[in-house]
Amino acid sequence: MINKFPNKLRDLRKSLGYAQGEMASRLDISVKDYMNWENGNSLPAFSQIQKMAILFNIPVELLMDNRKEISQDLLDTLSKSVIIPSFVQAKKEVSQTATMDLASKVQSVDAFEETKVMSTIQDNQHKKEIKEEVEKRKKISRKAIWIGSGVTASVILLAVLISLFFNRKNTLAISDMNRLALGKHFSMYIEDNGNVKIRGNLSHKNAFENLVQVSAYGDHAVGLKKDGTVVSNESNDDVSKMKSIQMIAAGHDHILALKKDGTVVCSGNDNACAVSDWKNVKRVYAGKNVSFGVQGDGKVLVAGDGSEVKGMSGVQSIRANDQMIVIVRTEGRVQVIAKGKKEVPNGSHLSGVKDVALTQDGIFAIDQNHKIQWSLVNEEKTSFDKATLARWQNIRFIAGQGDTLVGIDQNGRMTGIGDNSSNQYENTAPLAEPQAKKLGQVKNIKFTETTANVNITWDAVENADRYHVTIDTEPALDLKDIASNSTSVPTTKLESGKTYKVTITALSDKKDQYAESDVTTINYTYNQKVIDLDSPKNVTNQVTKNGWTFKWDKVEHADYYKIVYDGRVLVDKQLETTYHIDNEGIPENSEHTIEITAHSNQPKVYRDSAPTKVRAVYTLKKYNVTFVFTKNGSVVGRKSYTLARGSYPLGSIIQDGDIPGGYHLSNPGQEVDISKSGEQHVEVK
């Protein structure tokens, strides 16, 4: 329970407008003793409490009973007084048993008060008002006397209880606040039993006893003692004067101290110590040339070099070093603000954060489950062994400094990482067994069919070096050590219309760091891809004396062709891209339809083409051709003929009688192509 007596005494004094020294004088005690009462460092004897009740004209139990509050109405009534009596001349202390003596003193005080007040007032109406007020206060005092005389036993019992309560030292309890501090060359930790464990090199370490809080920055160490006073490893008269403190924060060259009344005092750096107007502060934090105060509503007050966070709301705690200011929000999120142009980590992925510690490498956080999270300035260049850090478990407190990080687990055991040149830490907390991080599952699997293969692709998994793919065909396909995020399966291994179970697992060559992923399973129905063959193109025809010939371009993937002439199938499987029709019986200048269709020997893969239809006229074209007969380059005769297009042996056209002078053909079997009119030279002998 909070001792309310100091606040009661302070409120009563202030309502009358008196300084602490003047109150001490009227109670015939030293100023130091009175200040200790108001500051909660000590408690008055019961006889002294009785004096106070007389001075303020209030019942004794209103001061002594911790359950009773002093109303604002009473304070307003007291504020109307001009002067209060003094006990300087009193020869005899009022005792708790001398109720009649107490009554006489009250009456004399009342008389004194009335006389003194009235002598200073000239206005009759004002005198009347004050006299009425005095009478009212007399009644209050007489009521107190009646209570004291009528229930003496109750007062005695109450006095005993209150005395037990008051005589108990008004000490601060150990909480989780500021239990661990890390300096450049030392660490400080307050155990649950109150023992202060100091490791490394810390000057004046003997001063750090009976502590409830510790704080450090660089070589600077500060402790809060149970009695609300402050100690430091640096001599400072201002620190010795800090009283009634409930929270501390060590800055680079200053000490920030939160008082019980919500105000803040500071010693050291003037810029960072501009905190005299701070009120309603619940928590304080410090850095280099900066002080932070967090009010009850989470609003931030700033003194020094931290204007970026001034006025922020919804703040749980603040940490700062030379590189950055880190804000922990009430919902457990983290916000990082760079100091100057220095590179800082991105803390947006940290969640559920309870507390943070800062080092040169980055931010290290404890979450609500006592697990470690971190965000580093440079993942590749960090001096910390991340694998070891990941094995920290059940961490209760954490602190950082420079390139050192220290944690305390739930059992009060220490663990650390980074620089330990001054033996700042010892690794007594057991680490979790090294566990390889499981690779992420394969995602976004896609199948693409071609006539020859089924191509399988998926998103690449971070840190995966290879993949394992299985398909439950008969026999099963087991594709191991696939180096890329894709593979293919021949369509000959699959049956169209059948559903297959496909599994893909990501694996790493660094088995000590990354375990294989969970298996991703997907069902895939294979439908064989059937391609329509192209229709034959560029169909041409030529009529010669030998017949009617059709030609066309080869169709890709076609193995043969079907030829239909005027609705009649001429051939089912024409292998070549040309077809000849004999001209027997075909009327001159008659029109006919030719259909050509491409086919494949793999009908499940390639579908028949649409037929190409051509309308053609059978016309046997003839040409006037003159053969010029020559012997040894000299012309010996000529003969003209009308011939149909085609190829002819010379002997089938030219007879020996057609050659003048008894000459005959040198090569009767020579083929000549008749495709135009004109002259052709023929050698004779």
Short mmCIF file of N, CA, C and O in Angstrom, two decimals, residues 38-127:
data_model
loop_
_atom_site.label_atom_id
_atom_site.label_comp_id
_atom_site.label_asym_id
_atom_site.label_seq_id
_atom_site.Cartn_x
_atom_site.Cartn_y
_atom_site.Cartn_z
N GLU A 38 7.77 15.08 4.37
CA GLU A 38 7.07 15.32 3.12
C GLU A 38 7.60 14.46 1.97
O GLU A 38 6.84 14.08 1.08
N ASN A 39 8.90 14.15 2.00
CA ASN A 39 9.49 13.36 0.92
C ASN A 39 9.32 11.86 1.14
O ASN A 39 9.70 11.06 0.29
N GLY A 40 8.74 11.48 2.27
CA GLY A 40 8.51 10.07 2.54
C GLY A 40 9.73 9.31 2.99
O GLY A 40 9.72 8.07 3.01
N ASN A 41 10.81 10.02 3.37
CA ASN A 41 12.04 9.36 3.82
C ASN A 41 11.97 8.94 5.28
O ASN A 41 12.70 8.05 5.71
N SER A 42 11.11 9.58 6.06
CA SER A 42 10.91 9.23 7.47
C SER A 42 9.51 9.64 7.88
O SER A 42 8.81 10.36 7.14
N LEU A 43 9.09 9.20 9.10
CA LEU A 43 7.75 9.48 9.58
C LEU A 43 7.80 10.07 10.99
O LEU A 43 8.65 9.71 11.80
N PRO A 44 6.92 11.00 11.29
CA PRO A 44 6.92 11.65 12.61
C PRO A 44 6.37 10.74 13.70
O PRO A 44 5.64 9.79 13.43
N ALA A 45 6.72 11.07 14.93
CA ALA A 45 6.13 10.38 16.08
C ALA A 45 4.67 10.78 16.23
O ALA A 45 4.21 11.78 15.68
N PHE A 46 3.93 9.99 17.00
CA PHE A 46 2.51 10.25 17.17
C PHE A 46 2.26 11.63 17.80
O PHE A 46 1.32 12.34 17.43
N SER A 47 3.09 12.01 18.78
CA SER A 47 2.94 13.32 19.40
C SER A 47 3.08 14.44 18.38
O SER A 47 2.40 15.47 18.47
N GLN A 48 3.97 14.27 17.38
CA GLN A 48 4.15 15.27 16.36
C GLN A 48 2.95 15.32 15.42
O GLN A 48 2.56 16.39 14.94
N ILE A 49 2.34 14.16 15.20
CA ILE A 49 1.14 14.13 14.37
C ILE A 49 0.00 14.88 15.08
O ILE A 49 -0.79 15.58 14.45
N GLN A 50 -0.07 14.73 16.40
CA GLN A 50 -1.08 15.47 17.16
C GLN A 50 -0.90 16.98 17.01
O GLN A 50 -1.88 17.73 16.90
N LYS A 51 0.33 17.45 17.09
CA LYS A 51 0.60 18.87 16.87
C LYS A 51 0.07 19.33 15.52
O LYS A 51 -0.53 20.38 15.39
N MET A 52 0.36 18.53 14.48
CA MET A 52 -0.09 18.87 13.14
C MET A 52 -1.60 18.96 13.08
O MET A 52 -2.17 19.85 12.44
N ALA A 53 -2.30 18.04 13.74
CA ALA A 53 -3.77 18.06 13.75
C ALA A 53 -4.27 19.36 14.37
O ALA A 53 -5.26 19.94 13.92
N ILE A 54 -3.59 19.80 15.45
CA ILE A 54 -3.96 21.07 16.09
C ILE A 54 -3.71 22.24 15.16
O ILE A 54 -4.56 23.13 15.01
N LEU A 55 -2.56 22.28 14.53
CA LEU A 55 -2.21 23.38 13.64
C LEU A 55 -3.20 23.51 12.49
O LEU A 55 -3.58 24.62 12.10
N PHE A 56 -3.63 22.35 11.91
CA PHE A 56 -4.50 22.37 10.75
C PHE A 56 -5.99 22.29 11.11
O PHE A 56 -6.85 22.33 10.22
N ASN A 57 -6.27 22.14 12.48
CA ASN A 57 -7.66 22.05 12.92
C ASN A 57 -8.40 20.89 12.24
O ASN A 57 -9.50 21.05 11.71
N ILE A 58 -7.77 19.70 12.19
CA ILE A 58 -8.37 18.51 11.61
C ILE A 58 -8.24 17.36 12.59
O ILE A 58 -7.38 17.38 13.48
N PRO A 59 -9.08 16.33 12.50
CA PRO A 59 -8.97 15.17 13.36
C PRO A 59 -7.63 14.45 13.16
O PRO A 59 -7.11 14.40 12.05
N VAL A 60 -7.13 13.85 14.24
CA VAL A 60 -5.88 13.12 14.16
C VAL A 60 -5.96 11.98 13.16
O VAL A 60 -5.03 11.72 12.38
N GLU A 61 -7.12 11.27 13.20
CA GLU A 61 -7.22 10.08 12.34
C GLU A 61 -7.20 10.44 10.86
O GLU A 61 -6.89 9.58 10.01
N LEU A 62 -7.53 11.68 10.47
CA LEU A 62 -7.48 12.08 9.07
C LEU A 62 -6.05 12.05 8.55
O LEU A 62 -5.80 11.78 7.38
N LEU A 63 -5.10 12.34 9.44
CA LEU A 63 -3.69 12.25 9.07
C LEU A 63 -3.17 10.83 9.14
O LEU A 63 -2.37 10.40 8.32
N MET A 64 -3.64 10.08 10.17
CA MET A 64 -3.07 8.77 10.44
C MET A 64 -3.67 7.65 9.60
O MET A 64 -2.99 6.70 9.24
N ASP A 65 -4.96 7.71 9.32
CA ASP A 65 -5.65 6.64 8.61
C ASP A 65 -5.33 6.72 7.11
O ASP A 65 -5.75 7.66 6.43
N ASN A 66 -4.62 5.71 6.59
CA ASN A 66 -4.20 5.71 5.18
C ASN A 66 -5.36 5.55 4.22
O ASN A 66 -5.23 5.78 3.03
N ARG A 67 -6.53 5.18 4.77
CA ARG A 67 -7.70 5.02 3.92
C ARG A 67 -8.45 6.32 3.69
O ARG A 67 -9.28 6.41 2.79
N LYS A 68 -8.20 7.29 4.53
CA LYS A 68 -8.93 8.56 4.46
C LYS A 68 -8.21 9.56 3.57
O LYS A 68 -6.99 9.65 3.59
N GLU A 69 -9.00 10.30 2.78
CA GLU A 69 -8.48 11.33 1.91
C GLU A 69 -8.81 12.71 2.45
O GLU A 69 -9.78 12.88 3.20
N ILE A 70 -8.00 13.70 2.12
CA ILE A 70 -8.28 15.09 2.47
C ILE A 70 -9.00 15.73 1.31
O ILE A 70 -8.47 15.82 0.20
N SER A 71 -10.24 16.15 1.55
CA SER A 71 -11.07 16.68 0.48
C SER A 71 -10.59 18.05 0.04
O SER A 71 -9.94 18.78 0.79
N GLN A 72 -10.98 18.39 -1.18
CA GLN A 72 -10.64 19.69 -1.70
C GLN A 72 -11.38 20.78 -0.96
O GLN A 72 -10.88 21.90 -0.79
N ASP A 73 -12.58 20.45 -0.46
CA ASP A 73 -13.34 21.44 0.31
C ASP A 73 -12.59 21.86 1.57
O ASP A 73 -12.56 23.04 1.94
N LEU A 74 -12.00 20.88 2.27
CA LEU A 74 -11.24 21.18 3.47
C LEU A 74 -10.02 22.02 3.14
O LEU A 74 -9.69 22.98 3.84
N LEU A 75 -9.33 21.69 2.05
CA LEU A 75 -8.16 22.46 1.64
C LEU A 75 -8.55 23.89 1.30
O LEU A 75 -7.83 24.84 1.63
N ASP A 76 -9.70 24.06 0.65
CA ASP A 76 -10.17 25.40 0.33
C ASP A 76 -10.49 26.20 1.60
O ASP A 76 -10.25 27.40 1.69
N THR A 77 -11.05 25.52 2.62
CA THR A 77 -11.36 26.18 3.90
C THR A 77 -10.09 26.65 4.58
O THR A 77 -9.99 27.78 5.07
N LEU A 78 -9.06 25.78 4.59
CA LEU A 78 -7.80 26.15 5.21
C LEU A 78 -7.13 27.30 4.49
O LEU A 78 -6.47 28.14 5.10
N SER A 79 -7.31 27.36 3.18
CA SER A 79 -6.64 28.40 2.39
C SER A 79 -7.14 29.80 2.73
O SER A 79 -6.50 30.79 2.38
N LYS A 80 -8.35 29.89 3.42
CA LYS A 80 -8.88 31.19 3.79
C LYS A 80 -8.21 31.77 5.03
O LYS A 80 -8.41 32.93 5.37
N SER A 81 -7.43 30.97 5.73
CA SER A 81 -6.75 31.44 6.93
C SER A 81 -5.64 32.40 6.59
O SER A 81 -5.01 32.30 5.54
N VAL A 82 -5.37 33.30 7.48
CA VAL A 82 -4.30 34.27 7.29
C VAL A 82 -3.02 33.81 7.94
O VAL A 82 -1.93 34.02 7.43
N ILE A 83 -3.15 33.15 9.11
CA ILE A 83 -1.99 32.75 9.88
C ILE A 83 -2.33 31.52 10.69
O ILE A 83 -3.49 31.28 11.02
N ILE A 84 -1.33 30.71 10.98
CA ILE A 84 -1.50 29.56 11.86
C ILE A 84 -0.61 29.73 13.06
O ILE A 84 0.39 30.43 13.02
N PRO A 85 -0.98 29.13 14.21
CA PRO A 85 -0.20 29.29 15.43
C PRO A 85 1.13 28.56 15.35
O PRO A 85 1.39 27.79 14.44
N SER A 86 1.95 28.83 16.36
CA SER A 86 3.26 28.23 16.44
C SER A 86 3.42 27.48 17.74
O SER A 86 2.85 27.86 18.77
N PHE A 87 4.21 26.40 17.74
CA PHE A 87 4.51 25.64 18.93
C PHE A 87 5.90 25.92 19.48
O PHE A 87 6.41 25.17 20.30
N VAL A 88 6.51 26.99 18.99
CA VAL A 88 7.88 27.28 19.42
C VAL A 88 7.96 27.47 20.92
O VAL A 88 8.92 27.04 21.58
N GLN A 89 6.95 28.14 21.54
CA GLN A 89 6.98 28.45 22.96
C GLN A 89 6.38 27.36 23.83
O GLN A 89 6.35 27.49 25.04
N ALA A 90 5.83 26.34 23.18
CA ALA A 90 5.22 25.27 23.97
C ALA A 90 6.26 24.57 24.81
O ALA A 90 7.32 24.20 24.31
N LYS A 91 5.98 24.38 26.11
CA LYS A 91 6.94 23.75 27.01
C LYS A 91 6.70 22.27 27.16
O LYS A 91 7.55 21.57 27.68
N LYS A 92 5.54 21.82 26.74
CA LYS A 92 5.16 20.47 27.02
C LYS A 92 4.54 19.83 25.79
O LYS A 92 3.65 20.39 25.18
N GLU A 93 5.02 18.69 25.38
CA GLU A 93 4.48 17.98 24.23
C GLU A 93 3.11 17.42 24.57
O GLU A 93 2.85 16.99 25.68
N VAL A 94 2.28 17.41 23.62
CA VAL A 94 0.98 16.79 23.78
C VAL A 94 1.14 15.30 23.65
O VAL A 94 1.64 14.82 22.64
N SER A 95 0.70 14.54 24.60
CA SER A 95 0.79 13.09 24.56
C SER A 95 -0.53 12.51 24.15
O SER A 95 -1.58 13.15 24.26
N GLN A 96 -0.48 11.24 23.67
CA GLN A 96 -1.69 10.60 23.20
C GLN A 96 -2.66 10.28 24.32
O GLN A 96 -3.85 10.08 24.09
N THR A 97 -2.20 10.30 25.58
CA THR A 97 -3.09 9.99 26.69
C THR A 97 -3.60 11.22 27.41
O THR A 97 -4.57 11.16 28.15
N ALA A 98 -2.97 12.38 27.22
CA ALA A 98 -3.34 13.61 27.95
C ALA A 98 -4.39 14.37 27.17
O ALA A 98 -4.13 15.42 26.60
N THR A 99 -5.59 13.83 27.11
CA THR A 99 -6.65 14.43 26.31
C THR A 99 -7.09 15.78 26.86
O THR A 99 -7.44 16.69 26.09
N MET A 100 -7.09 15.93 28.19
CA MET A 100 -7.50 17.22 28.77
C MET A 100 -6.49 18.30 28.46
O MET A 100 -6.85 19.44 28.17
N ASP A 101 -5.19 17.93 28.51
CA ASP A 101 -4.15 18.88 28.16
C ASP A 101 -4.26 19.26 26.71
O ASP A 101 -4.05 20.41 26.32
N LEU A 102 -4.58 18.26 25.86
CA LEU A 102 -4.78 18.52 24.45
C LEU A 102 -5.91 19.51 24.24
O LEU A 102 -5.81 20.45 23.43
N ALA A 103 -6.99 19.33 25.03
CA ALA A 103 -8.13 20.24 24.90
C ALA A 103 -7.75 21.67 25.25
O ALA A 103 -8.15 22.62 24.56
N SER A 104 -6.99 21.81 26.31
CA SER A 104 -6.59 23.16 26.72
C SER A 104 -5.73 23.82 25.68
O SER A 104 -5.83 25.01 25.41
N LYS A 105 -4.84 23.00 25.06
CA LYS A 105 -3.98 23.58 24.03
C LYS A 105 -4.80 24.01 22.83
O LYS A 105 -4.53 25.04 22.23
N VAL A 106 -5.78 23.17 22.44
CA VAL A 106 -6.62 23.53 21.32
C VAL A 106 -7.34 24.83 21.57
O VAL A 106 -7.41 25.71 20.72
N GLN A 107 -7.89 24.97 22.81
CA GLN A 107 -8.62 26.19 23.14
C GLN A 107 -7.72 27.41 23.11
O GLN A 107 -8.08 28.47 22.60
N SER A 108 -6.51 27.26 23.62
CA SER A 108 -5.59 28.40 23.61
C SER A 108 -5.19 28.77 22.20
O SER A 108 -5.04 29.95 21.88
N VAL A 109 -5.02 27.76 21.39
CA VAL A 109 -4.68 28.01 20.00
C VAL A 109 -5.80 28.74 19.30
O VAL A 109 -5.60 29.69 18.55
N ASP A 110 -7.05 28.28 19.58
CA ASP A 110 -8.19 28.93 18.95
C ASP A 110 -8.26 30.38 19.35
O ASP A 110 -8.52 31.27 18.53
N ALA A 111 -8.07 30.63 20.67
CA ALA A 111 -8.11 32.01 21.15
C ALA A 111 -7.03 32.84 20.50
O ALA A 111 -7.26 33.98 20.08
N PHE A 112 -5.86 32.27 20.40
CA PHE A 112 -4.75 32.99 19.80
C PHE A 112 -5.05 33.30 18.35
O PHE A 112 -4.84 34.41 17.86
N GLU A 113 -5.57 32.32 17.68
CA GLU A 113 -5.85 32.49 16.26
C GLU A 113 -6.88 33.58 16.03
O GLU A 113 -6.72 34.46 15.19
N GLU A 114 -7.98 33.51 16.83
CA GLU A 114 -9.02 34.50 16.66
C GLU A 114 -8.50 35.90 16.92
O GLU A 114 -8.76 36.84 16.16
N THR A 115 -7.76 36.10 18.04
CA THR A 115 -7.23 37.41 18.40
C THR A 115 -6.29 37.94 17.33
O THR A 115 -6.38 39.09 16.91
N LYS A 116 -5.42 37.07 16.87
CA LYS A 116 -4.41 37.48 15.90
C LYS A 116 -5.04 37.86 14.58
O LYS A 116 -4.71 38.88 13.98
N VAL A 117 -6.00 37.06 14.16
CA VAL A 117 -6.64 37.33 12.89
C VAL A 117 -7.46 38.61 12.94
O VAL A 117 -7.38 39.48 12.08
N MET A 118 -8.23 38.71 14.02
CA MET A 118 -9.14 39.85 14.11
C MET A 118 -8.43 41.16 14.25
O MET A 118 -8.93 42.21 13.84
N SER A 119 -7.26 41.15 14.87
CA SER A 119 -6.50 42.38 15.03
C SER A 119 -6.00 42.95 13.73
O SER A 119 -5.64 44.11 13.63
N THR A 120 -5.99 42.13 12.73
CA THR A 120 -5.45 42.56 11.44
C THR A 120 -6.56 42.98 10.46
O THR A 120 -6.28 43.44 9.36
N ILE A 121 -7.80 42.78 10.87
CA ILE A 121 -8.93 43.08 9.98
C ILE A 121 -9.69 44.28 10.48
O ILE A 121 -10.12 44.35 11.63
N GLN A 122 -9.90 45.29 9.66
CA GLN A 122 -10.60 46.51 10.02
C GLN A 122 -12.05 46.49 9.57
O GLN A 122 -12.92 47.05 10.22
N ASP A 123 -12.32 45.87 8.50
CA ASP A 123 -13.67 45.85 7.96
C ASP A 123 -14.58 44.96 8.80
O ASP A 123 -14.28 43.79 9.05
N ASN A 124 -15.72 45.54 9.28
CA ASN A 124 -16.59 44.81 10.19
C ASN A 124 -17.18 43.55 9.55
O ASN A 124 -17.28 42.51 10.18
N GLN A 125 -17.63 43.72 8.28
CA GLN A 125 -18.21 42.56 7.61
C GLN A 125 -17.19 41.46 7.44
O GLN A 125 -17.48 40.28 7.64
N HIS A 126 -16.01 41.85 7.11
CA HIS A 126 -14.94 40.85 6.94
C HIS A 126 -14.63 40.19 8.27
O HIS A 126 -14.38 38.99 8.36
N LYS A 127 -14.66 40.99 9.33
CA LYS A 127 -14.42 40.43 10.65
C LYS A 127 -15.47 39.39 10.98
O LYS A 127 -15.18 38.33 11.54
#
